């Protein structure tokens, strides 16, 4: 059963098709009930025929708006009066299906036509309404574009092809930067630590959207034709810079507390991050994203009363960018090297002295870790590890992992004051940013075989960030306002859209 605007009943009433559709649904439900149908049978009938009914109701609504439209004076932002008026129609795809919108189109030679009724109805330029665009935006943040197409087909009365799904997702995310730049964030009244953390995650991209250096490397002739030679990389990924800013209460603990936490991987007393915002960008530079994070922190603590902590993984360029961004906002920061990255180096060194996966290797790592947590410097620990390699008679190949760990500790010794960090209640692990990398990037962007365009990847990263940070609803209202300004307000003289509908009096209700 279907009702379309191509075969509408003559002008008996605006909603006569909807009423007939309603009567037919009731008749079908009565027949189904008498035949002993299940509740599932009834809900499936309503899901199919009820959507068609809703479409007829919506069609009646826009027809009523068109019926009441009156002529107005229309002058564009270009100063040209549109004095030629004709009735025009457009097809619009909504969550309940496609409808036809009739309205007056105001035209003049050499300029674009304007339709004030489109503005009062809040219609976008393209075919798909904002409600449908929101469904696309929210679902694209969670599922592949193919899955979004399938979901819309199954759960709504609309149809959106895959290419349009990707284009709508890109348009839905276009106001992300403006939203956060213009959002009024009241300073946080708290003494909690203000924590920033950063990391990078690669996204498999289409060749044309790789960064220039990666693209050139990908175009280089490989040494072998059937496989990559040692040291060669596929060169098909573009790095997304991931950032997070959050607040957390100080939590003083000892080296024994840290060891217990590592073993149990949980602690009921551990404070949880609050007011957490996470985001990522493959389009912007790493410095740009880090600058944005410091700007966000500055909005939260403009007087810099709180203690700012920056958790890093030890990457040299990242630390330089962090220090540069801190200077830009005039903030004093405490940089802490992620303890988990340190542990990775210690574990590799442990296997030079003990067999892989043995209790002896684990005990050695814990022993070195306790030294660091209790205040031994990275230089001291590196010296003892190198001495141990000599006493064990390790050759250069066997001692490679030990030397690598020692070099890492020496290089970052100024960031390894874990005894002070624990005493001051500072976080020493980058679990929040690691989780953000996994959720924002890997879970959605890392699907097998996926190759992203830069615009598509950036849009999905933004939409996922809005959902994760709990800002999607606020963002969508901002986006609707911005889209209305772009699509309608900016096209009229003085930004004033003439109202094409006559004033109405409130309907009187009979009170018994």
Short mmCIF file of C-alpha atoms in Angstrom, two decimals:
data_model
loop_
_atom_site.label_atom_id
_atom_site.label_comp_id
_atom_site.label_asym_id
_atom_site.label_seq_id
_atom_site.Cartn_x
_atom_site.Cartn_y
_atom_site.Cartn_z
CA UNK A 1 0.00 0.00 0.00
CA UNK A 2 1.34 3.46 -0.83
CA UNK A 3 0.01 6.93 -1.29
CA UNK A 4 1.98 9.44 -3.35
CA UNK A 5 1.53 13.08 -4.23
CA UNK A 6 1.33 12.04 -7.90
CA UNK A 7 -2.16 10.68 -7.40
CA UNK A 8 -3.71 12.96 -4.82
CA UNK A 9 -7.44 13.17 -4.31
CA UNK A 10 -9.07 16.36 -5.61
CA UNK A 11 -9.26 19.35 -3.28
CA UNK A 12 -11.78 17.94 -0.84
CA UNK A 13 -9.46 18.76 2.05
CA UNK A 14 -5.76 19.10 2.65
CA UNK A 15 -5.62 15.97 4.78
CA UNK A 16 -8.15 13.80 3.01
CA UNK A 17 -5.43 11.41 1.76
CA UNK A 18 -4.13 11.09 5.31
CA UNK A 19 -7.61 10.36 6.60
CA UNK A 20 -8.17 7.70 3.97
CA UNK A 21 -4.79 6.20 4.79
CA UNK A 22 -5.69 6.18 8.48
CA UNK A 23 -9.03 4.48 7.79
CA UNK A 24 -7.28 1.82 5.69
CA UNK A 25 -4.70 1.15 8.42
CA UNK A 26 -7.48 0.73 10.99
CA UNK A 27 -9.30 -1.67 8.66
CA UNK A 28 -6.14 -3.70 8.16
CA UNK A 29 -5.52 -3.83 11.92
CA UNK A 30 -9.09 -5.05 12.54
CA UNK A 31 -8.68 -7.73 9.88
CA UNK A 32 -5.33 -8.78 11.36
CA UNK A 33 -6.81 -8.94 14.87
CA UNK A 34 -9.74 -11.10 13.73
CA UNK A 35 -7.32 -13.42 11.92
CA UNK A 36 -5.30 -13.93 15.13
CA UNK A 37 -2.21 -12.00 14.07
CA UNK A 38 0.61 -11.45 16.58
CA UNK A 39 1.72 -8.16 18.08
CA UNK A 40 4.79 -8.37 15.84
CA UNK A 41 2.52 -8.61 12.80
CA UNK A 42 0.74 -5.45 13.92
CA UNK A 43 3.93 -3.48 14.57
CA UNK A 44 5.33 -4.48 11.17
CA UNK A 45 2.14 -3.29 9.50
CA UNK A 46 2.33 0.01 11.37
CA UNK A 47 6.03 0.42 10.58
CA UNK A 48 5.30 0.14 6.87
CA UNK A 49 1.88 1.74 6.41
CA UNK A 50 2.27 4.12 9.35
CA UNK A 51 5.26 5.74 7.68
CA UNK A 52 3.18 6.34 4.57
CA UNK A 53 0.47 7.89 6.76
CA UNK A 54 3.00 10.22 8.37
CA UNK A 55 4.21 11.22 4.92
CA UNK A 56 0.66 12.17 3.91
CA UNK A 57 0.25 14.21 7.10
CA UNK A 58 3.49 16.05 6.41
CA UNK A 59 2.44 16.63 2.79
CA UNK A 60 -0.82 18.11 4.04
CA UNK A 61 1.09 20.40 6.37
CA UNK A 62 3.37 21.86 3.67
CA UNK A 63 0.40 22.13 1.31
CA UNK A 64 -1.35 24.21 3.96
CA UNK A 65 1.69 26.47 4.23
CA UNK A 66 1.74 26.87 0.43
CA UNK A 67 -1.99 27.56 0.36
CA UNK A 68 -1.58 30.45 2.79
CA UNK A 69 1.51 31.97 1.16
CA UNK A 70 1.04 35.54 0.01
CA UNK A 71 3.18 37.75 -2.21
CA UNK A 72 5.80 39.94 -0.56
CA UNK A 73 8.52 42.32 -1.67
CA UNK A 74 11.80 40.44 -2.05
CA UNK A 75 15.20 42.13 -2.34
CA UNK A 76 18.36 40.04 -2.37
CA UNK A 77 21.60 40.72 -0.54
CA UNK A 78 22.87 41.91 -3.93
CA UNK A 79 20.36 44.79 -3.79
CA UNK A 80 18.32 43.46 -6.74
CA UNK A 81 14.56 43.30 -6.34
CA UNK A 82 13.01 40.01 -7.48
CA UNK A 83 9.80 41.23 -9.07
CA UNK A 84 9.07 38.24 -11.31
CA UNK A 85 7.00 35.72 -9.36
CA UNK A 86 5.93 32.22 -10.32
CA UNK A 87 4.78 29.08 -8.55
CA UNK A 88 7.50 26.46 -8.37
CA UNK A 89 7.87 23.12 -6.62
CA UNK A 90 10.73 21.01 -5.30
CA UNK A 91 11.05 17.44 -4.06
CA UNK A 92 12.25 17.03 -0.49
CA UNK A 93 13.38 13.78 1.17
CA UNK A 94 12.32 13.47 4.83
CA UNK A 95 12.57 10.66 7.38
CA UNK A 96 9.01 9.66 6.42
CA UNK A 97 9.65 9.77 2.68
CA UNK A 98 9.66 12.17 -0.24
CA UNK A 99 7.18 15.07 -0.37
CA UNK A 100 6.55 17.92 -2.79
CA UNK A 101 6.88 21.50 -1.58
CA UNK A 102 5.11 24.18 -3.62
CA UNK A 103 6.05 27.82 -3.07
CA UNK A 104 6.44 31.16 -4.78
CA UNK A 105 9.79 31.74 -6.44
CA UNK A 106 10.93 35.34 -6.82
CA UNK A 107 13.25 36.01 -9.76
CA UNK A 108 15.06 38.73 -11.72
CA UNK A 109 17.33 38.53 -14.77
CA UNK A 110 20.92 37.53 -14.07
CA UNK A 111 20.47 36.63 -10.36
CA UNK A 112 19.45 33.57 -8.37
CA UNK A 113 15.83 33.15 -7.45
CA UNK A 114 14.66 33.34 -3.83
CA UNK A 115 11.83 31.44 -2.11
CA UNK A 116 10.93 32.96 1.30
CA UNK A 117 8.70 29.98 2.14
CA UNK A 118 11.77 27.70 1.98
CA UNK A 119 13.32 29.87 4.70
CA UNK A 120 10.24 29.82 6.94
CA UNK A 121 10.05 26.04 6.55
CA UNK A 122 13.77 25.80 7.39
CA UNK A 123 14.58 23.74 4.30
CA UNK A 124 18.22 23.21 3.34
CA UNK A 125 19.52 23.83 -0.17
CA UNK A 126 19.79 20.17 -1.03
CA UNK A 127 17.07 17.57 -1.18
CA UNK A 128 17.49 16.08 2.31
CA UNK A 129 15.89 17.72 5.36
CA UNK A 130 17.83 18.47 8.53
CA UNK A 131 16.07 15.67 10.45
CA UNK A 132 17.26 13.18 7.86
CA UNK A 133 20.73 14.74 7.84
CA UNK A 134 20.90 14.28 11.61
CA UNK A 135 20.11 10.58 11.28
CA UNK A 136 22.89 10.29 8.70
CA UNK A 137 25.32 12.20 10.93
CA UNK A 138 24.66 10.18 14.08
CA UNK A 139 24.66 6.81 12.34
CA UNK A 140 27.73 7.58 10.20
CA UNK A 141 29.65 8.28 13.40
CA UNK A 142 28.95 4.70 14.50
CA UNK A 143 28.64 2.60 11.35
CA UNK A 144 30.02 2.33 7.83
CA UNK A 145 28.38 4.35 5.08
CA UNK A 146 27.01 1.12 3.56
CA UNK A 147 25.42 0.22 6.89
CA UNK A 148 23.90 3.70 7.17
CA UNK A 149 22.29 3.32 3.74
CA UNK A 150 20.84 -0.03 4.83
CA UNK A 151 19.60 1.31 8.17
CA UNK A 152 17.82 4.27 6.57
CA UNK A 153 16.13 1.92 4.09
CA UNK A 154 14.95 -0.37 6.90
CA UNK A 155 14.04 2.10 9.65
CA UNK A 156 12.69 5.16 7.81
CA UNK A 157 10.65 5.99 4.73
CA UNK A 158 13.64 7.69 3.09
CA UNK A 159 16.28 6.56 0.63
CA UNK A 160 19.80 8.04 0.63
CA UNK A 161 22.50 6.60 -1.69
CA UNK A 162 25.98 5.94 -0.30
CA UNK A 163 27.70 8.89 -1.98
CA UNK A 164 25.05 11.24 -0.62
CA UNK A 165 25.48 9.73 2.86
CA UNK A 166 29.17 10.65 2.83
CA UNK A 167 28.45 14.13 1.45
CA UNK A 168 25.77 14.75 4.10
CA UNK A 169 28.16 13.63 6.85
CA UNK A 170 30.76 16.12 5.60
CA UNK A 171 28.19 18.95 5.57
CA UNK A 172 26.90 17.96 8.99
CA UNK A 173 30.38 18.37 10.51
CA UNK A 174 31.32 21.64 8.80
CA UNK A 175 30.62 23.90 11.81
CA UNK A 176 32.74 21.89 14.28
CA UNK A 177 35.56 24.43 14.62
CA UNK A 178 33.20 27.41 14.79
CA UNK A 179 31.11 25.70 17.47
CA UNK A 180 34.02 25.25 19.84
CA UNK A 181 35.54 28.64 19.00
CA UNK A 182 32.29 30.51 19.73
CA UNK A 183 31.04 28.36 22.60
CA UNK A 184 30.94 30.23 25.89
CA UNK A 185 32.69 28.06 28.46
CA UNK A 186 32.41 29.40 32.02
CA UNK A 187 35.63 28.95 34.00
CA UNK A 188 35.60 25.79 36.09
CA UNK A 189 35.42 26.63 39.79
CA UNK A 190 37.60 23.82 41.09
CA UNK A 191 41.08 23.04 42.33
CA UNK A 192 41.21 19.80 40.36
CA UNK A 193 44.14 19.20 38.05
CA UNK A 194 43.72 20.35 34.45
CA UNK A 195 45.10 17.58 32.25
CA UNK A 196 46.00 17.66 28.57
CA UNK A 197 47.23 14.70 26.57
CA UNK A 198 48.08 14.01 22.93
CA UNK A 199 48.79 11.12 20.61
CA UNK A 200 48.71 10.23 16.93
CA UNK A 201 46.92 7.46 15.06
CA UNK A 202 47.29 6.51 11.40
CA UNK A 203 44.32 6.33 9.01
CA UNK A 204 44.48 4.43 5.71
CA UNK A 205 43.82 7.08 3.07
CA UNK A 206 43.19 7.29 -0.62
CA UNK A 207 46.45 8.00 -2.41
CA UNK A 208 45.52 11.57 -3.37
CA UNK A 209 44.82 12.50 0.26
CA UNK A 210 48.11 11.35 1.78
CA UNK A 211 50.43 14.03 3.12
CA UNK A 212 53.00 15.05 0.53
CA UNK A 213 55.98 13.20 2.05
CA UNK A 214 53.96 9.99 2.48
CA UNK A 215 52.57 10.23 -1.04
CA UNK A 216 56.06 10.59 -2.51
CA UNK A 217 57.27 7.60 -0.49
CA UNK A 218 54.30 5.58 -1.72
CA UNK A 219 55.14 6.48 -5.33
CA UNK A 220 58.77 5.35 -4.97
CA UNK A 221 59.67 2.15 -6.81
CA UNK A 222 59.72 -0.79 -4.34
CA UNK A 223 62.82 -2.96 -4.14
CA UNK A 224 60.77 -6.12 -4.66
CA UNK A 225 57.63 -6.69 -6.72
CA UNK A 226 55.86 -9.33 -4.64
CA UNK A 227 56.42 -8.03 -1.11
CA UNK A 228 57.89 -5.17 0.88
CA UNK A 229 61.62 -5.37 1.59
CA UNK A 230 62.97 -4.99 5.12
CA UNK A 231 62.47 -1.42 6.34
CA UNK A 232 59.91 -0.53 3.64
CA UNK A 233 56.40 0.58 4.64
CA UNK A 234 53.11 0.52 2.71
CA UNK A 235 52.98 4.35 3.03
CA UNK A 236 49.21 4.48 2.86
CA UNK A 237 48.36 6.13 6.17
CA UNK A 238 47.89 9.74 7.20
CA UNK A 239 48.41 10.56 10.86
CA UNK A 240 45.49 11.97 12.82
CA UNK A 241 46.43 14.08 15.83
CA UNK A 242 44.32 13.16 18.86
CA UNK A 243 43.83 15.48 21.84
CA UNK A 244 42.01 15.45 25.15
CA UNK A 245 41.43 17.98 27.92
CA UNK A 246 39.83 17.01 31.23
CA UNK A 247 39.79 17.67 34.95
CA UNK A 248 40.68 15.16 37.63
CA UNK A 249 41.09 15.31 41.39
CA UNK A 250 44.64 14.84 42.76
CA UNK A 251 45.26 11.31 44.02
CA UNK A 252 48.29 10.76 46.20
CA UNK A 253 49.76 7.27 46.20
CA UNK A 254 52.97 5.29 46.65
CA UNK A 255 54.98 3.01 44.38
CA UNK A 256 53.25 0.05 46.03
CA UNK A 257 49.87 1.51 45.07
CA UNK A 258 51.01 1.80 41.46
CA UNK A 259 52.24 -1.81 41.37
CA UNK A 260 48.94 -2.96 42.84
CA UNK A 261 47.07 -0.98 40.17
CA UNK A 262 49.16 -2.51 37.39
CA UNK A 263 48.46 -6.02 38.66
CA UNK A 264 44.75 -5.54 39.30
CA UNK A 265 44.06 -2.96 36.55
CA UNK A 266 41.38 -1.42 38.74
CA UNK A 267 41.03 0.62 41.90
CA UNK A 268 37.74 1.78 43.39
CA UNK A 269 39.39 4.81 45.00
CA UNK A 270 40.84 6.14 41.76
CA UNK A 271 39.24 9.49 40.76
CA UNK A 272 37.64 9.66 37.35
CA UNK A 273 38.08 12.37 34.70
CA UNK A 274 35.34 15.01 34.52
CA UNK A 275 34.41 17.57 31.85
CA UNK A 276 36.33 15.49 29.36
CA UNK A 277 36.57 16.64 25.78
CA UNK A 278 38.32 14.51 23.16
CA UNK A 279 38.82 15.17 19.45
CA UNK A 280 41.05 14.33 16.52
CA UNK A 281 41.97 15.77 13.15
CA UNK A 282 43.65 14.31 10.09
CA UNK A 283 43.31 17.59 8.22
CA UNK A 284 44.86 20.06 10.62
CA UNK A 285 48.52 20.06 11.58
CA UNK A 286 49.62 18.46 14.85
CA UNK A 287 50.63 21.90 16.14
CA UNK A 288 47.20 23.29 15.27
CA UNK A 289 45.39 20.58 17.26
CA UNK A 290 47.72 21.01 20.25
CA UNK A 291 47.21 24.79 20.12
CA UNK A 292 43.44 24.21 20.14
CA UNK A 293 43.77 22.01 23.22
CA UNK A 294 45.68 24.69 25.10
CA UNK A 295 43.09 27.28 24.01
CA UNK A 296 40.38 24.99 25.44
CA UNK A 297 42.31 24.67 28.70
CA UNK A 298 42.78 28.45 28.82
CA UNK A 299 39.00 28.97 28.46
CA UNK A 300 38.46 26.65 31.42
CA UNK A 301 41.14 28.28 33.58
CA UNK A 302 41.77 31.78 32.19
CA UNK A 303 43.65 32.96 35.29
CA UNK A 304 45.84 29.84 35.34
CA UNK A 305 45.08 29.19 39.02
CA UNK A 306 45.05 25.43 38.62
CA UNK A 307 47.91 23.05 37.99
CA UNK A 308 48.23 22.10 34.30
CA UNK A 309 49.54 18.59 33.62
CA UNK A 310 50.52 17.37 30.16
CA UNK A 311 50.90 13.63 29.64
CA UNK A 312 53.17 12.66 26.73
CA UNK A 313 54.62 9.47 25.25
CA UNK A 314 58.12 10.90 24.82
CA UNK A 315 58.00 11.76 21.11
CA UNK A 316 60.45 14.64 20.71
CA UNK A 317 58.45 16.74 18.21
CA UNK A 318 55.32 16.34 20.30
CA UNK A 319 57.05 17.71 23.40
CA UNK A 320 58.36 20.69 21.41
CA UNK A 321 54.86 21.44 20.13
CA UNK A 322 53.45 21.20 23.67
CA UNK A 323 56.03 23.63 25.04
CA UNK A 324 55.39 26.02 22.14
CA UNK A 325 51.62 25.96 22.74
CA UNK A 326 52.08 26.52 26.49
CA UNK A 327 54.20 29.61 25.83
CA UNK A 328 51.54 30.94 23.47
CA UNK A 329 48.86 31.00 26.21
CA UNK A 330 51.33 31.87 28.99
CA UNK A 331 50.73 28.69 30.97
CA UNK A 332 53.13 26.93 33.33
CA UNK A 333 52.89 23.19 32.73
CA UNK A 334 54.17 20.01 34.30
CA UNK A 335 55.06 17.42 31.66
CA UNK A 336 54.84 13.78 32.75
CA UNK A 337 56.10 10.89 30.66
CA UNK A 338 53.58 8.06 30.36
CA UNK A 339 54.66 5.24 32.66
CA UNK A 340 53.26 2.60 30.29
CA UNK A 341 55.66 3.67 27.52
CA UNK A 342 58.54 3.39 30.00
CA UNK A 343 57.37 -0.11 30.94
CA UNK A 344 57.43 -1.20 27.29
CA UNK A 345 61.14 -0.35 27.09
CA UNK A 346 61.84 -2.08 30.42
CA UNK A 347 60.10 -5.26 29.28
CA UNK A 348 62.16 -5.39 26.09
CA UNK A 349 65.34 -4.94 28.13
CA UNK A 350 64.23 -7.64 30.57
CA UNK A 351 64.25 -10.27 27.82
CA UNK A 352 67.96 -9.67 27.29
CA UNK A 353 68.58 -11.02 30.80
CA UNK A 354 65.68 -13.46 31.32
CA UNK A 355 63.54 -15.71 29.18
CA UNK A 356 60.40 -14.27 27.61
CA UNK A 357 57.30 -14.59 29.81
CA UNK A 358 59.08 -15.84 32.94
CA UNK A 359 58.51 -14.72 36.55
CA UNK A 360 62.17 -13.66 36.65
CA UNK A 361 61.61 -11.21 33.80
CA UNK A 362 58.52 -9.82 35.53
CA UNK A 363 60.39 -9.44 38.83
CA UNK A 364 63.23 -7.60 37.07
CA UNK A 365 60.83 -5.14 35.45
CA UNK A 366 59.06 -4.48 38.76
CA UNK A 367 62.39 -3.90 40.47
CA UNK A 368 63.42 -1.27 37.90
CA UNK A 369 59.98 0.32 38.01
CA UNK A 370 60.06 0.69 41.80
CA UNK A 371 63.42 2.45 41.52
CA UNK A 372 61.92 4.99 39.13
CA UNK A 373 58.76 5.46 41.20
CA UNK A 374 60.84 6.00 44.33
CA UNK A 375 62.89 8.80 42.75
CA UNK A 376 65.89 7.23 41.02
CA UNK A 377 66.79 9.24 37.92
CA UNK A 378 66.62 7.87 34.41
CA UNK A 379 70.39 8.36 34.12
CA UNK A 380 71.08 6.24 37.22
CA UNK A 381 68.83 3.46 36.01
CA UNK A 382 70.40 3.53 32.54
CA UNK A 383 73.90 3.31 34.03
CA UNK A 384 73.03 0.24 36.11
CA UNK A 385 71.35 -1.45 33.11
CA UNK A 386 74.40 -0.91 30.90
CA UNK A 387 76.67 -2.24 33.64
CA UNK A 388 74.45 -5.28 34.00
CA UNK A 389 74.71 -5.91 30.24
CA UNK A 390 78.51 -5.95 30.54
CA UNK A 391 78.55 -8.26 33.55
CA UNK A 392 76.25 -10.67 31.71
CA UNK A 393 78.60 -10.66 28.75
CA UNK A 394 75.93 -9.63 26.23
CA UNK A 395 77.15 -9.01 22.71
CA UNK A 396 75.98 -5.99 20.69
CA UNK A 397 72.94 -7.75 19.24
CA UNK A 398 71.82 -9.13 22.62
CA UNK A 399 72.36 -5.79 24.33
CA UNK A 400 70.46 -3.79 21.69
CA UNK A 401 67.19 -3.68 23.62
CA UNK A 402 69.04 -2.76 26.82
CA UNK A 403 70.85 0.09 25.10
CA UNK A 404 67.61 1.30 23.54
CA UNK A 405 65.88 1.38 26.94
CA UNK A 406 68.86 3.08 28.55
CA UNK A 407 68.94 5.73 25.84
CA UNK A 408 65.20 6.36 26.26
CA UNK A 409 65.60 6.84 30.02
CA UNK A 410 68.56 9.21 29.66
CA UNK A 411 66.83 11.24 26.97
CA UNK A 412 63.71 11.76 29.09
CA UNK A 413 65.20 11.83 32.56
CA UNK A 414 63.77 15.33 33.25
CA UNK A 415 60.26 13.94 32.75
CA UNK A 416 60.69 10.93 35.06
CA UNK A 417 60.19 12.49 38.50
CA UNK A 418 57.53 9.98 39.40
CA UNK A 419 58.18 10.27 43.13
CA UNK A 420 57.13 13.93 43.00
CA UNK A 421 54.20 13.16 40.72
CA UNK A 422 52.84 10.49 43.07
CA UNK A 423 53.31 12.70 46.12
CA UNK A 424 51.45 15.54 44.38
CA UNK A 425 48.65 13.25 43.24
CA UNK A 426 49.37 13.62 39.50
CA UNK A 427 48.33 11.08 36.86
CA UNK A 428 51.28 9.22 35.32
CA UNK A 429 49.56 7.17 32.59
CA UNK A 430 47.94 8.16 29.30
CA UNK A 431 44.96 5.80 29.47
CA UNK A 432 42.47 8.52 28.53
CA UNK A 433 44.22 9.48 25.29
CA UNK A 434 44.93 5.83 24.45
CA UNK A 435 41.22 5.13 24.80
CA UNK A 436 40.42 8.17 22.64
CA UNK A 437 42.76 6.89 19.90
CA UNK A 438 41.05 3.54 19.97
CA UNK A 439 37.47 4.84 20.01
CA UNK A 440 37.72 7.98 17.88
CA UNK A 441 40.02 6.57 15.22
CA UNK A 442 40.66 2.84 15.23
CA UNK A 443 37.19 1.45 15.97
CA UNK A 444 35.58 3.36 13.07
CA UNK A 445 38.41 4.29 10.71
CA UNK A 446 40.47 1.11 10.95
CA UNK A 447 38.00 -1.31 9.44
CA UNK A 448 39.58 -3.83 7.10
CA UNK A 449 39.88 -2.55 3.55
CA UNK A 450 38.70 0.99 4.30
CA UNK A 451 40.39 3.79 2.35
CA UNK A 452 39.30 7.26 3.36
CA UNK A 453 39.04 10.56 1.58
CA UNK A 454 40.39 13.41 3.68
CA UNK A 455 37.03 15.19 3.85
CA UNK A 456 35.20 11.99 4.81
CA UNK A 457 37.73 11.02 7.48
CA UNK A 458 37.72 14.50 8.99
CA UNK A 459 33.91 14.58 9.13
CA UNK A 460 33.67 11.22 10.90
CA UNK A 461 36.38 12.18 13.40
CA UNK A 462 34.46 15.35 14.22
CA UNK A 463 31.09 13.61 14.58
CA UNK A 464 32.56 10.90 16.81
CA UNK A 465 34.29 13.55 18.92
CA UNK A 466 31.01 15.42 19.43
CA UNK A 467 29.26 12.24 20.57
CA UNK A 468 32.11 11.22 22.86
CA UNK A 469 32.34 14.66 24.47
CA UNK A 470 28.56 14.83 25.00
CA UNK A 471 28.25 17.93 22.79
CA UNK A 472 26.26 16.59 19.85
CA UNK A 473 22.85 18.06 20.79
CA UNK A 474 24.29 21.51 21.48
CA UNK A 475 26.34 21.33 18.30
CA UNK A 476 23.35 20.39 16.18
CA UNK A 477 21.37 23.44 17.31
CA UNK A 478 24.38 25.60 16.48
CA UNK A 479 24.75 23.87 13.10
CA UNK A 480 21.06 24.48 12.25
CA UNK A 481 21.43 28.18 13.03
CA UNK A 482 24.60 28.43 10.95
CA UNK A 483 23.03 26.56 8.05
CA UNK A 484 19.95 28.81 8.12
CA UNK A 485 22.21 31.85 7.99
CA UNK A 486 24.23 30.44 5.07
CA UNK A 487 21.24 29.16 3.12
CA UNK A 488 18.66 31.87 3.73
CA UNK A 489 19.47 34.92 5.86
CA UNK A 490 22.67 35.80 3.98
CA UNK A 491 20.78 35.97 0.66
CA UNK A 492 18.36 38.74 1.60
CA UNK A 493 18.90 42.48 1.90
CA UNK A 494 19.94 43.44 5.44
CA UNK A 495 19.65 39.77 6.40
CA UNK A 496 15.86 40.14 6.73
CA UNK A 497 13.65 37.41 5.28
CA UNK A 498 10.17 38.69 4.38
CA UNK A 499 7.44 36.61 6.00
CA UNK A 500 5.24 35.18 3.22
CA UNK A 501 2.49 34.02 5.60
CA UNK A 502 -0.36 36.24 6.76
CA UNK A 503 -0.69 36.88 10.52
CA UNK A 504 -2.91 34.37 12.26
CA UNK A 505 -5.15 34.64 15.24
CA UNK A 506 -4.92 31.95 17.91
CA UNK A 507 -7.59 29.33 17.56
CA UNK A 508 -10.28 29.66 20.22
CA UNK A 509 -11.08 26.55 22.21
CA UNK A 510 -14.50 25.84 23.59
CA UNK A 511 -14.31 25.50 27.37
CA UNK A 512 -17.10 23.44 28.91
#
